[in-house]
Coordinates of C-alpha atoms and ligand atoms in Angstrom, one line a residue:
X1 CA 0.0 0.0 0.0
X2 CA 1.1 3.1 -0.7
X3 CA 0.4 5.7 0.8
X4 CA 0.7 10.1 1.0
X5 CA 0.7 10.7 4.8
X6 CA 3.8 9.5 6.9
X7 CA 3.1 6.2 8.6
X8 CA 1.9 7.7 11.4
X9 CA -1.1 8.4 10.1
X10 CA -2.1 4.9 9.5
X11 CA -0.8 3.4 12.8
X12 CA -3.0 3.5 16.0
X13 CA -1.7 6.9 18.2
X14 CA -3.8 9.6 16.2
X15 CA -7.4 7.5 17.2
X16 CA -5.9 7.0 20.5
X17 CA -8.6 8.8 23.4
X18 CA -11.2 8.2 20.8
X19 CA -14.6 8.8 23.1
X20 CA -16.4 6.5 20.7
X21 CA -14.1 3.5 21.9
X22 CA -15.6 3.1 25.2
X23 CA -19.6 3.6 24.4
X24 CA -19.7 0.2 22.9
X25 CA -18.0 -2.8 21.9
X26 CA -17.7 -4.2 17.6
X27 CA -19.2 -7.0 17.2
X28 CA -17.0 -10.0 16.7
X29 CA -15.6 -10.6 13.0
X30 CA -13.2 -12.5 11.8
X31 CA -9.7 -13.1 10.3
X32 CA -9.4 -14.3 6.5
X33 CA -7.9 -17.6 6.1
X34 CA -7.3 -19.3 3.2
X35 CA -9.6 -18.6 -0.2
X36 CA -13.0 -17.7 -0.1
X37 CA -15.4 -17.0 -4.0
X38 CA -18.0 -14.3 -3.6
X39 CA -20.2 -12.1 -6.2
X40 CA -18.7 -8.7 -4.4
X41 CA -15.5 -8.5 -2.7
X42 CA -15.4 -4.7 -0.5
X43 CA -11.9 -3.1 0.7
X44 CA -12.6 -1.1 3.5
X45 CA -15.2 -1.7 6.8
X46 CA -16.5 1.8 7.4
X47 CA -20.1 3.3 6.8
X48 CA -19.2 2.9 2.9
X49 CA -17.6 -0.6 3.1
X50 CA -20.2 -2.5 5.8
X51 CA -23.5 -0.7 4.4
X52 CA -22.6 -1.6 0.6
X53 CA -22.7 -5.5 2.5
X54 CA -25.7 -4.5 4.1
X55 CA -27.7 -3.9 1.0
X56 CA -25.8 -6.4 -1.3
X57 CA -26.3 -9.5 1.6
X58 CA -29.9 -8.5 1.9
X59 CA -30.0 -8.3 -1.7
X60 CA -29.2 -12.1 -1.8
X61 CA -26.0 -11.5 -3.3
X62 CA -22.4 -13.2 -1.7
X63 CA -20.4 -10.7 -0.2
X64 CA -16.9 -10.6 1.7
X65 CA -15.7 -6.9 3.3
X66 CA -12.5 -6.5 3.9
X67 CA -10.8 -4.2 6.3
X68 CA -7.3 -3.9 7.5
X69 CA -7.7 -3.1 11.2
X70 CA -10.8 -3.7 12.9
X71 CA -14.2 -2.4 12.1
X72 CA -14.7 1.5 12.4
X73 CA -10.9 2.1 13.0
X74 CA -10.9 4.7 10.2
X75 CA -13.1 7.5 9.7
X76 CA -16.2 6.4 10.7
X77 CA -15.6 4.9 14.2
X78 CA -14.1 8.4 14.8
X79 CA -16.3 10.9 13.0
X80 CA -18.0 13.5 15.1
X81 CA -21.3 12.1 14.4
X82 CA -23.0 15.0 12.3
X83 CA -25.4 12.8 10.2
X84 CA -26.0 16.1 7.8
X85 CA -26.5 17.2 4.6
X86 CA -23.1 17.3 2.4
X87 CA -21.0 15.6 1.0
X88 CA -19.5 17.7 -1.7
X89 CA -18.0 21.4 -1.5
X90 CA -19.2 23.1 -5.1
X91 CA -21.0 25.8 -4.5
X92 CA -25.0 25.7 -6.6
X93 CA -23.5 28.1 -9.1
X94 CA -20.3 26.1 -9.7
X95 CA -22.8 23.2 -9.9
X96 CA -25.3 24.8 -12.3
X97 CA -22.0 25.7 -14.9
X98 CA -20.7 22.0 -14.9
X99 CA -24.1 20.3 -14.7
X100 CA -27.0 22.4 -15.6
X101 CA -29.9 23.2 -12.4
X102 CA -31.5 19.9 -12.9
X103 CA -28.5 17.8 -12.2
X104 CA -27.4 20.1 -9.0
X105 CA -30.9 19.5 -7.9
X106 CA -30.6 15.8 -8.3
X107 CA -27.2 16.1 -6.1
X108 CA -29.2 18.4 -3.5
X109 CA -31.9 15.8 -3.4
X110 CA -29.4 12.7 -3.1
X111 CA -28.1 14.6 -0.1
X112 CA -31.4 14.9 1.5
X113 CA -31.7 11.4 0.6
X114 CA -28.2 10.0 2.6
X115 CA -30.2 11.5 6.0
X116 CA -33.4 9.2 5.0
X117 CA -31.4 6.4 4.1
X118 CA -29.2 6.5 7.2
X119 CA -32.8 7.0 9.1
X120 CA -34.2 3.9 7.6
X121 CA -31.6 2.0 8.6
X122 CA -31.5 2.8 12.2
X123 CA -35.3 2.4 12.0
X124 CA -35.6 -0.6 10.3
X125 CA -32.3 -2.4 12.7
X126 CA -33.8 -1.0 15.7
X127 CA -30.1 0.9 16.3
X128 CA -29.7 2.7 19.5
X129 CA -27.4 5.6 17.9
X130 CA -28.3 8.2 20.8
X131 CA -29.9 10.6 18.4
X132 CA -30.2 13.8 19.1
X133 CA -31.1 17.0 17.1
X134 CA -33.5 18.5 14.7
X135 CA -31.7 19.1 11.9
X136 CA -28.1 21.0 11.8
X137 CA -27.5 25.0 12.8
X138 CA -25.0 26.9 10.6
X139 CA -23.7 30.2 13.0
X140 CA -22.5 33.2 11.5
X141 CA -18.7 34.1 13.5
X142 CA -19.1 37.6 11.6
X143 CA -22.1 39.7 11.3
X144 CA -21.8 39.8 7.8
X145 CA -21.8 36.1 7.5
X146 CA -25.6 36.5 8.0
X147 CA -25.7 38.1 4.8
X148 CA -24.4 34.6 3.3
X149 CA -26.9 32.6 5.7
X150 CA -29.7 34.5 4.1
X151 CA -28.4 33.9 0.4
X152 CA -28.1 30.3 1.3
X153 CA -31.5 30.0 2.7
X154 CA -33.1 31.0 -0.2
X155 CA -32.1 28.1 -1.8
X156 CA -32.5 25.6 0.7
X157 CA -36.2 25.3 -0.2
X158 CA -35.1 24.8 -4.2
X159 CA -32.3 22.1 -3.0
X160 CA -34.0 20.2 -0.1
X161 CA -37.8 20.9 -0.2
X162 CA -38.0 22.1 3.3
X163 CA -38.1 25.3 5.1
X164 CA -35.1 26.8 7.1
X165 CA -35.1 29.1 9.8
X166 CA -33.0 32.3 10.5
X167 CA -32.2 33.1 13.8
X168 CA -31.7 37.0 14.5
X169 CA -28.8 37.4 16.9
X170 CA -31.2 38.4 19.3
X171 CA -32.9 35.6 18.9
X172 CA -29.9 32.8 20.1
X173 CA -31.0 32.9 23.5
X174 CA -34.2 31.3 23.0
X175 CA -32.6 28.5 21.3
X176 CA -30.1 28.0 24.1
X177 CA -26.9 29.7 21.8
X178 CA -26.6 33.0 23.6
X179 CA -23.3 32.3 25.0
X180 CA -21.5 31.6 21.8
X181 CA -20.1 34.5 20.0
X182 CA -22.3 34.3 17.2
X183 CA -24.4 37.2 15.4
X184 CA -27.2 34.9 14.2
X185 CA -28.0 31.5 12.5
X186 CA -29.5 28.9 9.7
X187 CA -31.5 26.4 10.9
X188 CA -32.0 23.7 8.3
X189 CA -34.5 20.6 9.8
X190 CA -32.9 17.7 8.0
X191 CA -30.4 16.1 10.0
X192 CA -29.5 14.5 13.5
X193 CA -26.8 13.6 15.8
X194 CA -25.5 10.4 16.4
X195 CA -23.1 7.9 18.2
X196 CA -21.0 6.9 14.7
X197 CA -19.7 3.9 16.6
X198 CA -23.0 2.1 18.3
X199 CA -24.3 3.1 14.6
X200 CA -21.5 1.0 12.5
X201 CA -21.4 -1.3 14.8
X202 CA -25.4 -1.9 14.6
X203 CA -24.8 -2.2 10.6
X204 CA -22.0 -4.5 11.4
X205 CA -24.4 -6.6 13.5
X206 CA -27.0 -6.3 10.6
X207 CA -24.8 -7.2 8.0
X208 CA -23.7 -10.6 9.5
X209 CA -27.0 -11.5 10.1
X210 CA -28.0 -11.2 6.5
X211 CA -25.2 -13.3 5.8
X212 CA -22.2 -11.1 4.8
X213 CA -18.8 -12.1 5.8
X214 CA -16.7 -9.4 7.2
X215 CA -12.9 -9.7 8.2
X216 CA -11.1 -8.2 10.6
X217 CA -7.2 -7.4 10.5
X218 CA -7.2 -8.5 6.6
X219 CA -5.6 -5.9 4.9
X220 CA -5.8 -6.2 0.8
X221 CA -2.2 -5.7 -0.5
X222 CA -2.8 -6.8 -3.7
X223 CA -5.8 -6.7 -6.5
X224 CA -5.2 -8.6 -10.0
X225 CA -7.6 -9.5 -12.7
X226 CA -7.5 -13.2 -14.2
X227 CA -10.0 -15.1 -16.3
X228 CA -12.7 -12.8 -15.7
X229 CA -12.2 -12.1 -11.5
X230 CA -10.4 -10.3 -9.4
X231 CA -8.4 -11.6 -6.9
X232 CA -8.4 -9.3 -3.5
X233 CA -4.7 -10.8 -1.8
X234 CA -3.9 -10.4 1.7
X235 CA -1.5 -12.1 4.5
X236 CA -3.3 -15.0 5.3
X237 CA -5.7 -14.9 2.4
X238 CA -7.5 -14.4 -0.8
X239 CA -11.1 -13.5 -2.0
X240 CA -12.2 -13.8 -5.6
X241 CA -15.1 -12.1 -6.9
X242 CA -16.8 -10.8 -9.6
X243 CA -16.8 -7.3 -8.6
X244 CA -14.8 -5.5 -6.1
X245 CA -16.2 -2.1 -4.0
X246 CA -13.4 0.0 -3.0
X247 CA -14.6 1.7 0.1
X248 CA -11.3 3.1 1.4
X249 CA -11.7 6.9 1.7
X250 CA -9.3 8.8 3.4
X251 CA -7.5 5.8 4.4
X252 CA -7.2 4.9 0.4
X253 CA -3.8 3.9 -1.0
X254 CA -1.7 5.3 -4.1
X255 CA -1.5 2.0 -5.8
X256 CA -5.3 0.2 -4.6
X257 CA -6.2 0.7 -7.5
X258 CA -3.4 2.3 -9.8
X259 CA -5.9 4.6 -10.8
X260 CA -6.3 6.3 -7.7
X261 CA -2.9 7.6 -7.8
X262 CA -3.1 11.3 -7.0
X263 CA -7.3 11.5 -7.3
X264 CA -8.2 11.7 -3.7
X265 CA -6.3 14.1 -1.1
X266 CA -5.9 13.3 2.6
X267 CA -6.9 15.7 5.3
X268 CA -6.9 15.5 8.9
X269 CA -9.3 16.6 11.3
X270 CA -9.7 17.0 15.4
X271 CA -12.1 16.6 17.8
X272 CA -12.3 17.0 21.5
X273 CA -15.1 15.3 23.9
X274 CA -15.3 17.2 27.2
X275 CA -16.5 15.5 30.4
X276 CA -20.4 15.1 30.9
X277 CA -21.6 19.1 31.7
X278 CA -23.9 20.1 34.7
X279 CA -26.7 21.7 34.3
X280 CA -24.7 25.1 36.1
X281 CA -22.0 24.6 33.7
X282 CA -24.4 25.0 30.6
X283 CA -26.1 27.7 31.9
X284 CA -22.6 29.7 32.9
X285 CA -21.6 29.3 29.2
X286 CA -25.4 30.0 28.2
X287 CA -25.0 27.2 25.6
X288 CA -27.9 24.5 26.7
X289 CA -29.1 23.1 23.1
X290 CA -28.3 19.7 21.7
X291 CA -28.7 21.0 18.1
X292 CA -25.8 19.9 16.4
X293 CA -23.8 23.4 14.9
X294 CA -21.6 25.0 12.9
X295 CA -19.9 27.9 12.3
X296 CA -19.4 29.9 9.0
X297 CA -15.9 29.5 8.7
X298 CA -14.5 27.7 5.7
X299 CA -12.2 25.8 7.9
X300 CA -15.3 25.3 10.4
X301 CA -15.8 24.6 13.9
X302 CA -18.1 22.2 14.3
X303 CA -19.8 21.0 17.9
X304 CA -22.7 19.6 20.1
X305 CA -23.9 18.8 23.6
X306 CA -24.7 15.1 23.6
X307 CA -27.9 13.5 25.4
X308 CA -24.7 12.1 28.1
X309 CA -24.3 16.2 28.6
X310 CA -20.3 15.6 26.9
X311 CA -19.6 18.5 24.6
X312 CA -17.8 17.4 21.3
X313 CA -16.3 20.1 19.3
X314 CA -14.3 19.6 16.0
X315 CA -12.1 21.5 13.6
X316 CA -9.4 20.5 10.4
X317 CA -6.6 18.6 11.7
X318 CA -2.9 18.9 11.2
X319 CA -0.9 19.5 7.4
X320 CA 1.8 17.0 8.8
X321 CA 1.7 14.0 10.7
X322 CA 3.7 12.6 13.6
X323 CA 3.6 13.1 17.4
X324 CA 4.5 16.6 17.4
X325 CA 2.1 17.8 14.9
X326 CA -1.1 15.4 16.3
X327 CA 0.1 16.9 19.9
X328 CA 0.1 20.4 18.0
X329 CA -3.7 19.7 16.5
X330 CA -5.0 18.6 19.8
X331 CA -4.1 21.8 21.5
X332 CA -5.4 23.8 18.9
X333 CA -8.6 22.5 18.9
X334 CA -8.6 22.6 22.7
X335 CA -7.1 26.5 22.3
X336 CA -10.3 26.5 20.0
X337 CA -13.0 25.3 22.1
X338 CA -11.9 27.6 25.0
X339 CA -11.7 30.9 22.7
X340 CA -15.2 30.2 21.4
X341 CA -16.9 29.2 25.1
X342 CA -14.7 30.6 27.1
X343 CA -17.2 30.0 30.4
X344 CA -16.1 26.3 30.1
X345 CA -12.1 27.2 29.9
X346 CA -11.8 25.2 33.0
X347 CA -13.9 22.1 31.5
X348 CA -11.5 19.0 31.0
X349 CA -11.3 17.4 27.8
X350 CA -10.7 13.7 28.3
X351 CA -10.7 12.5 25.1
X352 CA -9.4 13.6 21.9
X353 CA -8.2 12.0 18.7
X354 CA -8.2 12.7 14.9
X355 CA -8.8 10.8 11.7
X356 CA -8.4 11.0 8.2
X357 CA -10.9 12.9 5.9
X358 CA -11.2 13.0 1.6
X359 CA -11.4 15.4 -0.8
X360 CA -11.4 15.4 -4.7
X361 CA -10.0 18.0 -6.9
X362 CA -13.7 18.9 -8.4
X363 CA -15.4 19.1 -4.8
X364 CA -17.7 16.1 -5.4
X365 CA -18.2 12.9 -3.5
X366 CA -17.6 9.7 -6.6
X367 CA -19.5 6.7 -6.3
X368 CA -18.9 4.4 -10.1
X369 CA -17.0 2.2 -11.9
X370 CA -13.1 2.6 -12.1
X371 CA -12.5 3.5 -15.5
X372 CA -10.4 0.4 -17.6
X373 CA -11.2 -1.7 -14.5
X374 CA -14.2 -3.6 -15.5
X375 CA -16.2 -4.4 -12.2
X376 CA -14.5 -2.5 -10.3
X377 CA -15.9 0.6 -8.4
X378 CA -15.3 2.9 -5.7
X379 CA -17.2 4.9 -3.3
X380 CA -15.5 8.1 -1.8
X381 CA -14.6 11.6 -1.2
X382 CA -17.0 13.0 0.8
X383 CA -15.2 16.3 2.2
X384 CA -15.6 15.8 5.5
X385 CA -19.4 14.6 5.4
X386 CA -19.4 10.7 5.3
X387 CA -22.0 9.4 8.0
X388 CA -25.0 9.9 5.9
X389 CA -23.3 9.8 2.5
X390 CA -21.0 7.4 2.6
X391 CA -23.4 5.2 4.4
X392 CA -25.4 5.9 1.1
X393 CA -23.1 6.2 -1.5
X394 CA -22.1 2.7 -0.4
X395 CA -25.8 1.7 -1.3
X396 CA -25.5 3.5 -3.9
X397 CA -22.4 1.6 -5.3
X398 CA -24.2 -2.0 -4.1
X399 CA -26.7 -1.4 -6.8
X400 CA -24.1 -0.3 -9.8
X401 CA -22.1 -3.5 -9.0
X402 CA -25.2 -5.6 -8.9
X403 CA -26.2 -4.1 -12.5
X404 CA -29.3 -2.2 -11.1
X405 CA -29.2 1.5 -13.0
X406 CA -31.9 3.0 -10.9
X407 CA -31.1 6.3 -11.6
X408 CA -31.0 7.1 -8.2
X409 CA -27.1 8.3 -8.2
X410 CA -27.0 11.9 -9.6
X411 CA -25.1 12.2 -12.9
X412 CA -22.8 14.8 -10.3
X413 CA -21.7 12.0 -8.4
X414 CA -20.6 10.3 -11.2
X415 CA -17.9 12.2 -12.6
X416 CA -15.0 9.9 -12.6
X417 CA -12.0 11.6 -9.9
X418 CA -10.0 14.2 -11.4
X419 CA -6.6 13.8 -10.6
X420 CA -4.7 16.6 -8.7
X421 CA -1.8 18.4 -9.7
X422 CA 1.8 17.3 -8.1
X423 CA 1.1 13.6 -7.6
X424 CA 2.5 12.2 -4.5
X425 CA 3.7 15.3 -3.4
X426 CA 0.0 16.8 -3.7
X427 CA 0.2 17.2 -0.1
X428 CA 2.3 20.5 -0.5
X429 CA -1.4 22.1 -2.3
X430 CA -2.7 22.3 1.2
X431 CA -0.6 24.8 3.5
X432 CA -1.6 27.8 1.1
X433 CA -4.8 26.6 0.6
X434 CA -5.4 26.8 4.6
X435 CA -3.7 30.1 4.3
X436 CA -5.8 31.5 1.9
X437 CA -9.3 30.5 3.5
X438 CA -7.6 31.0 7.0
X439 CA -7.1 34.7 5.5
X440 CA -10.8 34.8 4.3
X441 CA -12.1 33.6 7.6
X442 CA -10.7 36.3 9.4
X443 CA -11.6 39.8 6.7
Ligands
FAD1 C1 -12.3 13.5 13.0 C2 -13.4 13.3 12.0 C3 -14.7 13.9 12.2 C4 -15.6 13.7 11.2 N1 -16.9 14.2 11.5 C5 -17.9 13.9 10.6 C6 -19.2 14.3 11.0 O1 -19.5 14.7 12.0 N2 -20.2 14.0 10.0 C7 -19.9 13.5 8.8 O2 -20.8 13.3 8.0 N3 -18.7 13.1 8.5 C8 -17.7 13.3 9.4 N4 -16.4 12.8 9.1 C9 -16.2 12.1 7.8 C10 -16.7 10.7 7.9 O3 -16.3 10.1 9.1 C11 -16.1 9.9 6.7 O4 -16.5 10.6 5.5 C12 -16.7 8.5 6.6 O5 -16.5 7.9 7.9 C13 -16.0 7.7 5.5 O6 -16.4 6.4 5.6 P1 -15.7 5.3 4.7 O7 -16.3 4.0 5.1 O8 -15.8 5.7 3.3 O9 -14.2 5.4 5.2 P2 -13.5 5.0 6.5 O10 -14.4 5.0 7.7 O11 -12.3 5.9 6.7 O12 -13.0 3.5 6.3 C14 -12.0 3.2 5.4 C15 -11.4 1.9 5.9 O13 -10.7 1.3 4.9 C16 -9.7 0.5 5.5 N5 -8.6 0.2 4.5 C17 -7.8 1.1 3.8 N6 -7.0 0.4 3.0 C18 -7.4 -0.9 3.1 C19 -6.9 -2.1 2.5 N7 -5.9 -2.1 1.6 N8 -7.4 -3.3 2.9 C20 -8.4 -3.4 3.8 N9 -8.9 -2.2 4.4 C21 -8.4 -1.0 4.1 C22 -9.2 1.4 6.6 O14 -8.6 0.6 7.6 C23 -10.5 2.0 7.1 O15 -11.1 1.4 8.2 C24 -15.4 13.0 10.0 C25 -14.1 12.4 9.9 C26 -13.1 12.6 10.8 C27 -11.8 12.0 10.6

């Protein structure tokens, strides 16, 4: 595998003090030995990995998932939980120029349909997630930001079919958001918080019993293509199947498929998880919602007070890797968290950890078939916004690699990865791109 990031990146010390770790236990899975034949063969056991075996197992179809570590040790056992709209980072007008209104509208609606689908599931399994939320609150850190939260909730009604809600700044203290320094807010009502771990591990559960096999510690370090299969190699192993799902994300690798080489970029993020809050802390702060926010910085804040009264809060992570800059990222986002609610400066933060994010050079999540790699397809990029559409996009691919067309993924999505400029050393885009938006954060 190779890989962008230093090793450090990959190894265990970056998820270490991840909050999620101690709510619940994975369900057991396996080790691959020896050779097994299925229909669909998935690299990667997150959202996009385990609910592709979901769908596909319930679908009748044979199915094997593959991940390297255990379940959920990448993104999604270490997501802040934000089961939200997004996905992709065009802006509706970059989206209108490439696609034309109807096709941004379709990627809008998709969206809106990765909440529903993620919904469904938790419905239909019975999962105890420890929702929370209605819908996601976007704060303005400027007052002229509100000028952007209007503009955007004029279109939230064209895009999603529902209503928002702007809060004056004189208005935060009825929704329990006076103590933030904040100078108004966008309510939109589709959304809701979660526990990303109790929620994999309940489609982990779910996929077993349907009758997918999943496999722990069974990294893939090899794909190749004879007599009509592909043949997924590991250490102690091999699966051959018709089609392959690559469902890798941020964790992805250079040469898993070659084609991936320089098409996905790496970033880190951060999140603290205070100790549970008394009801005097919340009310010294003035912050007493469990509405799930964020701010409108480009390199955003995001947080919320869980049902448990813990406070997670969340920002970018570090450019570089390795102790010194994952110590550097944790007291940032501590430095963060006390700047913003200052009352709780004096709140310990037990747990914090960070993880490793995707992006794609055209701003759009791609779920579709690897181009010259017949049956094989991938599932990623999801800037940051992976817990309702990765879960969906994995669905999403389920049906492409069982031949179903049913229109359902948006011509957007579609788009086959662009790569990057610089290659392996794409990594060196990202320092003046943070300064830049850092810069436009703060005019
Ligand atoms: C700190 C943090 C906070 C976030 N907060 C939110 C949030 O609040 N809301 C939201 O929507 N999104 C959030 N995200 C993003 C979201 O978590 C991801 O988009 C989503 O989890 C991606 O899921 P995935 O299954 O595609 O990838 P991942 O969960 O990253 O899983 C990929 C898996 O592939 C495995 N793998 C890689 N290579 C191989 C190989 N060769 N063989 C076998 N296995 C392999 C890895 O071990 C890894 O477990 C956050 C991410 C981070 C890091």
């Amino acid at each position: 595998m190779r890989r962008i990031f230093a090793a450090f990146a990959y190894e265990d010390v970056p998820r270490k003090g991840c909050w999620w770790d101690k709510t619940c236990e994975m369900p057991p899975t396996e080790v691959l030995e020896g050779s097994r034949r299925v229909q669909v063969a998935i690299i990667g056991g997150g959202f996009t990995g385990v609910s592709a075996a979901l769908y596909l197992a319930t679908a009748g179809a044979s199915v094997a998932v593959l991940e390297a570590q255990d379940f959920g040790w990448g993104a999604s056992g270490r997501n802040g939980g934000f089961c939200c709209l997004g996905g992709g980072m065009a802006e509706d007008a970059e989206l209108d120029a490439r696609f034309g209104r109807g096709e941004r509208i379709a990627f809008r609606q998709a969206e809106k349909s990765a909440v529903l689908f993620v919904e469904n599931l938790i419905r239909r399994y019975r999962l105890d997630v420890d929702r929370h939320s209605q819908g996601e609150t976007e704060l303005a850190h400027r007052p002229k930001d509100m000028k952007t939260l209007q503009a955007r909730a004029a279109r939230i009604f064209e895009n999603y079919g529902v209503e928002p809600q702007i809060i004056e700044k004189s208005d935060l203290e009825d929704q329990g958001m006076k103590g933030g320094p904040f100078f108004g807010a966008l309510t939109v009502p589709l959304g809701f918080g979660l526990n990303p771990r109790k929620y994999l591990a309940g489609l982990v559960k779910a996929a077993r019993s349907a009758g997918a096999q999943l496999f722990r510690r069974s990294p893939v370090t090899g794909m190749t293509r004879r007599d009509g299969l592909h043949h997924l190699t590991g250490p102690s192993g091999t699966v051959i199947a018709e089609h392959v799902i690559v469902a890798t994300n941020g964790y992805s690798s250079e040469d898993l498929p070659d084609w991936l080489a320089g098409r996905y970029m790496p970033g880190q993020s951060t999140v603290l998880v205070t100790r549970p809050l008394s009801k005097a802390d919340l009310e010294a702060q003035g912050w007493t919602t469990d509405q799930m926010c964020y701010d409108t910085r480009h390199l955003l804040h995001y947080f919320r007070l869980m049902p448990d009264g813990r406070f997670l809060f969340g920002m970018r992570g570090a450019l570089l890797t390795g102790p010194r800059a994952e110590a550097a990222a944790r007291r940032k986002v501590r430095q963060d968290f006390e700047s913003l609610f200052p009352r709780w400066a004096h709140i310990e933060s037990p747990n914090s950890w960070s993880g490793m994010v995707s992006l794609a050079r055209k701003k759009l999540p791609f779920v579709g078939e690897i181009p010259g790699l017949k049956g094989v397809w991938a599932a990623m990029c999801y800037h940051g916004n992976g817990v309702a559409m990765g879960s969906y996009a994995g669905r999403l691919a389920a049906d492409l690699a069982l031949g179903r067309e049913t229109g359902e993924c948006p011509s957007v999505m579609r788009a086959p990865l662009a790569r990057f400029p610089l290659g392996r050393a794409r990594r060196a885009l990202m320092p003046p791109l943070y300064a830049q938006l850092m810069l436009a954060d703060r005019v």
